[in-house]
C-alpha cells in the first residue's frame, strides 16, 4: 500500500508480499479493504502505546512531554504513518474512506480528550478540533511527499508555532 497506494495495490500483490496462500489470506480477510483497515488499527494502537510509554518514562514536565509527543507524532518515520498518509490521499476519491475518516476523526478526538483529562492536561484539549487535525494531516502528507526536509529545523519551528497556539488558547 505504501509503495503503490491503496487503489493500485492488488490482492495478488498482498498475498505475494505476505508469503501466504491466497486461500489463507481470504480465510482471514475478505479483501484488501479489510486488510488496510486492520493495518490502520494496528497503527493507532502503535501510536497509543508509544505515547503511554513516553509519558510514563520521561522525567520532563507534563507540558514538555505532550509537546514532544505531538512533535514525534508528526515527525516520526514509521510504516504506519506512511500507511495513514496513503489513506489520507485516498480519501479524496473514495466515498467509503471519507466516511471512515470521519469515524477515525471522531474516535481519535474522543480518545485524545479523555487522555488529556486523565493526565491533567486540559489545556491541550484546545488542539482537539478539526482545524488542528487538518494541519497535522497536511504536515503528514508534506513529510511523506517531500523527504528533503531539515527535520531538526522543522521540529523547532513547529514547537514554536504549537507553543504560541497553545498559549493563545
PDB file of C-alpha atoms in Angstrom:
ATOM      1  CA  UNK A   1       0.000   0.000   0.000  1.00  0.00           C
ATOM      2  CA  UNK A   2       2.785   2.419   0.875  1.00  0.00           C
ATOM      3  CA  UNK A   3       4.691   1.790  -2.359  1.00  0.00           C
ATOM      4  CA  UNK A   4       1.757   1.796  -4.797  1.00  0.00           C
ATOM      5  CA  UNK A   5      -1.135   3.403  -2.945  1.00  0.00           C
ATOM      6  CA  UNK A   6      -4.358   1.720  -1.970  1.00  0.00           C
ATOM      7  CA  UNK A   7      -6.108   1.861  -5.354  1.00  0.00           C
ATOM      8  CA  UNK A   8      -3.212   0.417  -7.316  1.00  0.00           C
ATOM      9  CA  UNK A   9      -2.448  -2.421  -4.894  1.00  0.00           C
ATOM     10  CA  UNK A  10      -3.989  -5.778  -5.776  1.00  0.00           C
ATOM     11  CA  UNK A  11      -4.871  -8.701  -3.534  1.00  0.00           C
ATOM     12  CA  UNK A  12      -2.435 -10.859  -5.529  1.00  0.00           C
ATOM     13  CA  UNK A  13       0.386  -8.454  -4.633  1.00  0.00           C
ATOM     14  CA  UNK A  14      -0.625  -8.501  -0.967  1.00  0.00           C
ATOM     15  CA  UNK A  15      -0.764 -12.306  -0.934  1.00  0.00           C
ATOM     16  CA  UNK A  16       2.668 -12.486  -2.560  1.00  0.00           C
ATOM     17  CA  UNK A  17       4.204  -9.916  -0.170  1.00  0.00           C
ATOM     18  CA  UNK A  18       2.713 -11.681   2.856  1.00  0.00           C
ATOM     19  CA  UNK A  19       4.038 -15.021   1.688  1.00  0.00           C
ATOM     20  CA  UNK A  20       0.803 -16.874   2.327  1.00  0.00           C
ATOM     21  CA  UNK A  21      -1.602 -18.738   0.112  1.00  0.00           C
ATOM     22  CA  UNK A  22      -4.490 -16.905  -1.477  1.00  0.00           C
ATOM     23  CA  UNK A  23      -6.918 -19.199   0.382  1.00  0.00           C
ATOM     24  CA  UNK A  24      -5.142 -18.495   3.653  1.00  0.00           C
ATOM     25  CA  UNK A  25      -5.395 -14.761   3.090  1.00  0.00           C
ATOM     26  CA  UNK A  26      -9.090 -14.935   2.214  1.00  0.00           C
ATOM     27  CA  UNK A  27      -9.689 -17.143   5.245  1.00  0.00           C
ATOM     28  CA  UNK A  28      -8.672 -14.202   7.466  1.00  0.00           C
ATOM     29  CA  UNK A  29      -9.667 -11.203   5.337  1.00  0.00           C
ATOM     30  CA  UNK A  30     -12.488 -10.582   2.873  1.00  0.00           C
ATOM     31  CA  UNK A  31     -10.367  -8.287   0.724  1.00  0.00           C
ATOM     32  CA  UNK A  32      -7.765  -5.566   0.607  1.00  0.00           C
ATOM     33  CA  UNK A  33     -10.013  -3.008   2.284  1.00  0.00           C
ATOM     34  CA  UNK A  34     -10.281  -5.160   5.394  1.00  0.00           C
ATOM     35  CA  UNK A  35      -6.500  -5.665   5.431  1.00  0.00           C
ATOM     36  CA  UNK A  36      -5.945  -1.940   5.012  1.00  0.00           C
ATOM     37  CA  UNK A  37      -8.332  -1.134   7.867  1.00  0.00           C
ATOM     38  CA  UNK A  38      -6.673  -3.688  10.127  1.00  0.00           C
ATOM     39  CA  UNK A  39      -3.298  -2.103   9.433  1.00  0.00           C
ATOM     40  CA  UNK A  40      -4.703   1.351  10.243  1.00  0.00           C
ATOM     41  CA  UNK A  41      -5.994  -0.014  13.564  1.00  0.00           C
ATOM     42  CA  UNK A  42      -2.569  -1.523  14.266  1.00  0.00           C
ATOM     43  CA  UNK A  43      -1.029   1.883  13.591  1.00  0.00           C
ATOM     44  CA  UNK A  44      -3.390   3.568  16.012  1.00  0.00           C
ATOM     45  CA  UNK A  45      -2.502   1.059  18.734  1.00  0.00           C
ATOM     46  CA  UNK A  46       1.198   1.508  17.950  1.00  0.00           C
ATOM     47  CA  UNK A  47       0.886   5.281  18.443  1.00  0.00           C
ATOM     48  CA  UNK A  48      -1.139   4.940  21.675  1.00  0.00           C
ATOM     49  CA  UNK A  49       1.443   2.554  23.131  1.00  0.00           C
ATOM     50  CA  UNK A  50       4.281   4.941  22.227  1.00  0.00           C
ATOM     51  CA  UNK A  51       2.503   7.838  23.926  1.00  0.00           C
ATOM     52  CA  UNK A  52       1.746   5.909  27.108  1.00  0.00           C
ATOM     53  CA  UNK A  53       5.323   4.619  27.331  1.00  0.00           C
ATOM     54  CA  UNK A  54       6.787   8.069  26.651  1.00  0.00           C
ATOM     55  CA  UNK A  55       4.560   9.758  29.233  1.00  0.00           C
ATOM     56  CA  UNK A  56       5.482   7.140  31.843  1.00  0.00           C
ATOM     57  CA  UNK A  57       9.239   7.015  31.279  1.00  0.00           C
ATOM     58  CA  UNK A  58      10.346  10.595  30.638  1.00  0.00           C
ATOM     59  CA  UNK A  59      11.118  12.966  33.523  1.00  0.00           C
ATOM     60  CA  UNK A  60      10.118  16.178  31.734  1.00  0.00           C
ATOM     61  CA  UNK A  61       7.231  18.364  32.798  1.00  0.00           C
ATOM     62  CA  UNK A  62       3.832  17.296  31.555  1.00  0.00           C
ATOM     63  CA  UNK A  63       3.709  20.250  29.194  1.00  0.00           C
ATOM     64  CA  UNK A  64       7.066  19.332  27.650  1.00  0.00           C
ATOM     65  CA  UNK A  65       6.018  15.690  27.360  1.00  0.00           C
ATOM     66  CA  UNK A  66       2.826  16.427  25.458  1.00  0.00           C
ATOM     67  CA  UNK A  67       4.672  18.807  23.147  1.00  0.00           C
ATOM     68  CA  UNK A  68       7.292  16.125  22.419  1.00  0.00           C
ATOM     69  CA  UNK A  69       4.580  13.525  21.853  1.00  0.00           C
ATOM     70  CA  UNK A  70       2.828  15.864  19.428  1.00  0.00           C
ATOM     71  CA  UNK A  71       6.035  16.624  17.529  1.00  0.00           C
ATOM     72  CA  UNK A  72       7.041  12.969  17.448  1.00  0.00           C
ATOM     73  CA  UNK A  73       3.626  12.092  16.062  1.00  0.00           C
ATOM     74  CA  UNK A  74       4.274  14.432  13.152  1.00  0.00           C
ATOM     75  CA  UNK A  75       7.956  13.758  12.548  1.00  0.00           C
ATOM     76  CA  UNK A  76       8.306  10.073  13.429  1.00  0.00           C
ATOM     77  CA  UNK A  77       9.175   7.884  10.453  1.00  0.00           C
ATOM     78  CA  UNK A  78       7.296   4.613  10.649  1.00  0.00           C
ATOM     79  CA  UNK A  79       5.373   2.480   8.156  1.00  0.00           C
ATOM     80  CA  UNK A  80       2.082   3.058   9.950  1.00  0.00           C
ATOM     81  CA  UNK A  81       2.275   6.796   9.441  1.00  0.00           C
ATOM     82  CA  UNK A  82       3.063   6.279   5.768  1.00  0.00           C
ATOM     83  CA  UNK A  83       0.049   3.968   5.549  1.00  0.00           C
ATOM     84  CA  UNK A  84      -2.146   6.604   7.216  1.00  0.00           C
ATOM     85  CA  UNK A  85      -0.871   9.140   4.698  1.00  0.00           C
ATOM     86  CA  UNK A  86      -1.813   6.786   1.849  1.00  0.00           C
ATOM     87  CA  UNK A  87      -5.254   6.636   3.462  1.00  0.00           C
ATOM     88  CA  UNK A  88      -5.455  10.449   3.506  1.00  0.00           C
ATOM     89  CA  UNK A  89      -4.553  10.592  -0.184  1.00  0.00           C
ATOM     90  CA  UNK A  90      -7.260   8.024  -0.987  1.00  0.00           C
ATOM     91  CA  UNK A  91      -9.916   9.949   0.982  1.00  0.00           C
ATOM     92  CA  UNK A  92     -10.178  12.451  -1.862  1.00  0.00           C
ATOM     93  CA  UNK A  93     -11.692   9.985  -4.343  1.00  0.00           C
ATOM     94  CA  UNK A  94     -13.106   7.228  -2.154  1.00  0.00           C
ATOM     95  CA  UNK A  95     -16.501   7.847  -0.517  1.00  0.00           C
ATOM     96  CA  UNK A  96     -16.109   4.884   1.825  1.00  0.00           C
ATOM     97  CA  UNK A  97     -12.765   6.255   3.031  1.00  0.00           C
ATOM     98  CA  UNK A  98     -14.318   9.701   3.544  1.00  0.00           C
ATOM     99  CA  UNK A  99     -16.842   8.161   5.937  1.00  0.00           C
ATOM    100  CA  UNK A 100     -14.069   6.149   7.547  1.00  0.00           C
ATOM    101  CA  UNK A 101     -12.028   9.336   8.046  1.00  0.00           C
ATOM    102  CA  UNK A 102     -14.967  10.927   9.855  1.00  0.00           C
ATOM    103  CA  UNK A 103     -15.203   7.895  12.151  1.00  0.00           C
ATOM    104  CA  UNK A 104     -11.443   7.860  12.760  1.00  0.00           C
ATOM    105  CA  UNK A 105     -11.505  11.595  13.461  1.00  0.00           C
ATOM    106  CA  UNK A 106     -14.391  11.269  15.928  1.00  0.00           C
ATOM    107  CA  UNK A 107     -12.792   8.307  17.712  1.00  0.00           C
ATOM    108  CA  UNK A 108      -9.327   9.857  17.936  1.00  0.00           C
ATOM    109  CA  UNK A 109     -10.786  13.165  19.133  1.00  0.00           C
ATOM    110  CA  UNK A 110     -12.666  11.378  21.902  1.00  0.00           C
ATOM    111  CA  UNK A 111      -9.560   9.368  22.854  1.00  0.00           C
ATOM    112  CA  UNK A 112      -7.400  12.491  22.930  1.00  0.00           C
ATOM    113  CA  UNK A 113      -9.825  14.462  25.100  1.00  0.00           C
ATOM    114  CA  UNK A 114     -10.107  11.551  27.539  1.00  0.00           C
ATOM    115  CA  UNK A 115      -6.306  11.209  27.597  1.00  0.00           C
ATOM    116  CA  UNK A 116      -5.901  14.933  28.378  1.00  0.00           C
ATOM    117  CA  UNK A 117      -8.461  14.783  31.176  1.00  0.00           C
ATOM    118  CA  UNK A 118      -6.915  11.640  32.676  1.00  0.00           C
ATOM    119  CA  UNK A 119      -3.395  13.104  32.554  1.00  0.00           C
ATOM    120  CA  UNK A 120      -4.412  16.538  33.860  1.00  0.00           C
ATOM    121  CA  UNK A 121      -3.585  18.229  30.572  1.00  0.00           C
ATOM    122  CA  UNK A 122      -6.831  20.080  29.980  1.00  0.00           C
ATOM    123  CA  UNK A 123      -5.012  22.968  28.279  1.00  0.00           C
ATOM    124  CA  UNK A 124      -4.229  20.616  25.397  1.00  0.00           C
ATOM    125  CA  UNK A 125      -7.874  19.952  24.675  1.00  0.00           C
ATOM    126  CA  UNK A 126      -7.736  23.159  22.610  1.00  0.00           C
ATOM    127  CA  UNK A 127      -5.864  21.253  19.889  1.00  0.00           C
ATOM    128  CA  UNK A 128      -8.689  18.727  19.605  1.00  0.00           C
ATOM    129  CA  UNK A 129     -10.501  20.381  16.744  1.00  0.00           C
ATOM    130  CA  UNK A 130     -10.937  19.824  13.042  1.00  0.00           C
ATOM    131  CA  UNK A 131      -8.594  22.643  12.026  1.00  0.00           C
ATOM    132  CA  UNK A 132      -5.711  21.323  14.104  1.00  0.00           C
ATOM    133  CA  UNK A 133      -6.300  17.827  12.705  1.00  0.00           C
ATOM    134  CA  UNK A 134      -6.277  19.341   9.222  1.00  0.00           C
ATOM    135  CA  UNK A 135      -2.917  20.966   9.962  1.00  0.00           C
ATOM    136  CA  UNK A 136      -1.493  17.700  11.317  1.00  0.00           C
ATOM    137  CA  UNK A 137      -2.678  15.785   8.257  1.00  0.00           C
ATOM    138  CA  UNK A 138      -1.162  18.396   5.930  1.00  0.00           C
ATOM    139  CA  UNK A 139       2.139  18.021   7.760  1.00  0.00           C
ATOM    140  CA  UNK A 140       1.995  14.216   7.443  1.00  0.00           C
ATOM    141  CA  UNK A 141       1.403  14.488   3.726  1.00  0.00           C
ATOM    142  CA  UNK A 142       4.120  17.064   3.218  1.00  0.00           C
ATOM    143  CA  UNK A 143       6.679  14.965   5.057  1.00  0.00           C
ATOM    144  CA  UNK A 144       5.554  11.868   3.142  1.00  0.00           C
ATOM    145  CA  UNK A 145       5.854  13.608  -0.228  1.00  0.00           C
ATOM    146  CA  UNK A 146       8.972  15.700   0.399  1.00  0.00           C
ATOM    147  CA  UNK A 147      11.758  13.811   2.104  1.00  0.00           C
ATOM    148  CA  UNK A 148      14.393  16.534   1.833  1.00  0.00           C
ATOM    149  CA  UNK A 149      13.169  18.472   4.882  1.00  0.00           C
ATOM    150  CA  UNK A 150      15.597  19.533   7.600  1.00  0.00           C
ATOM    151  CA  UNK A 151      13.793  17.684  10.404  1.00  0.00           C
ATOM    152  CA  UNK A 152      15.524  19.325  13.397  1.00  0.00           C
ATOM    153  CA  UNK A 153      14.757  22.761  11.980  1.00  0.00           C
ATOM    154  CA  UNK A 154      11.165  21.801  11.194  1.00  0.00           C
ATOM    155  CA  UNK A 155      10.751  20.353  14.700  1.00  0.00           C
ATOM    156  CA  UNK A 156      11.921  23.588  16.307  1.00  0.00           C
ATOM    157  CA  UNK A 157       9.684  25.697  14.053  1.00  0.00           C
ATOM    158  CA  UNK A 158       6.654  23.533  14.852  1.00  0.00           C
ATOM    159  CA  UNK A 159       7.447  23.662  18.575  1.00  0.00           C
ATOM    160  CA  UNK A 160       7.394  27.486  18.482  1.00  0.00           C
ATOM    161  CA  UNK A 161       4.148  27.517  16.468  1.00  0.00           C
ATOM    162  CA  UNK A 162       2.380  24.988  18.686  1.00  0.00           C
ATOM    163  CA  UNK A 163       3.505  26.689  21.894  1.00  0.00           C
ATOM    164  CA  UNK A 164       2.223  30.028  20.586  1.00  0.00           C
ATOM    165  CA  UNK A 165      -1.097  28.449  19.619  1.00  0.00           C
ATOM    166  CA  UNK A 166      -1.470  26.726  22.984  1.00  0.00           C
ATOM    167  CA  UNK A 167      -0.528  29.861  24.913  1.00  0.00           C
ATOM    168  CA  UNK A 168      -3.052  31.914  22.934  1.00  0.00           C
ATOM    169  CA  UNK A 169      -5.868  29.467  23.501  1.00  0.00           C
TER     170      UNK A 169
END
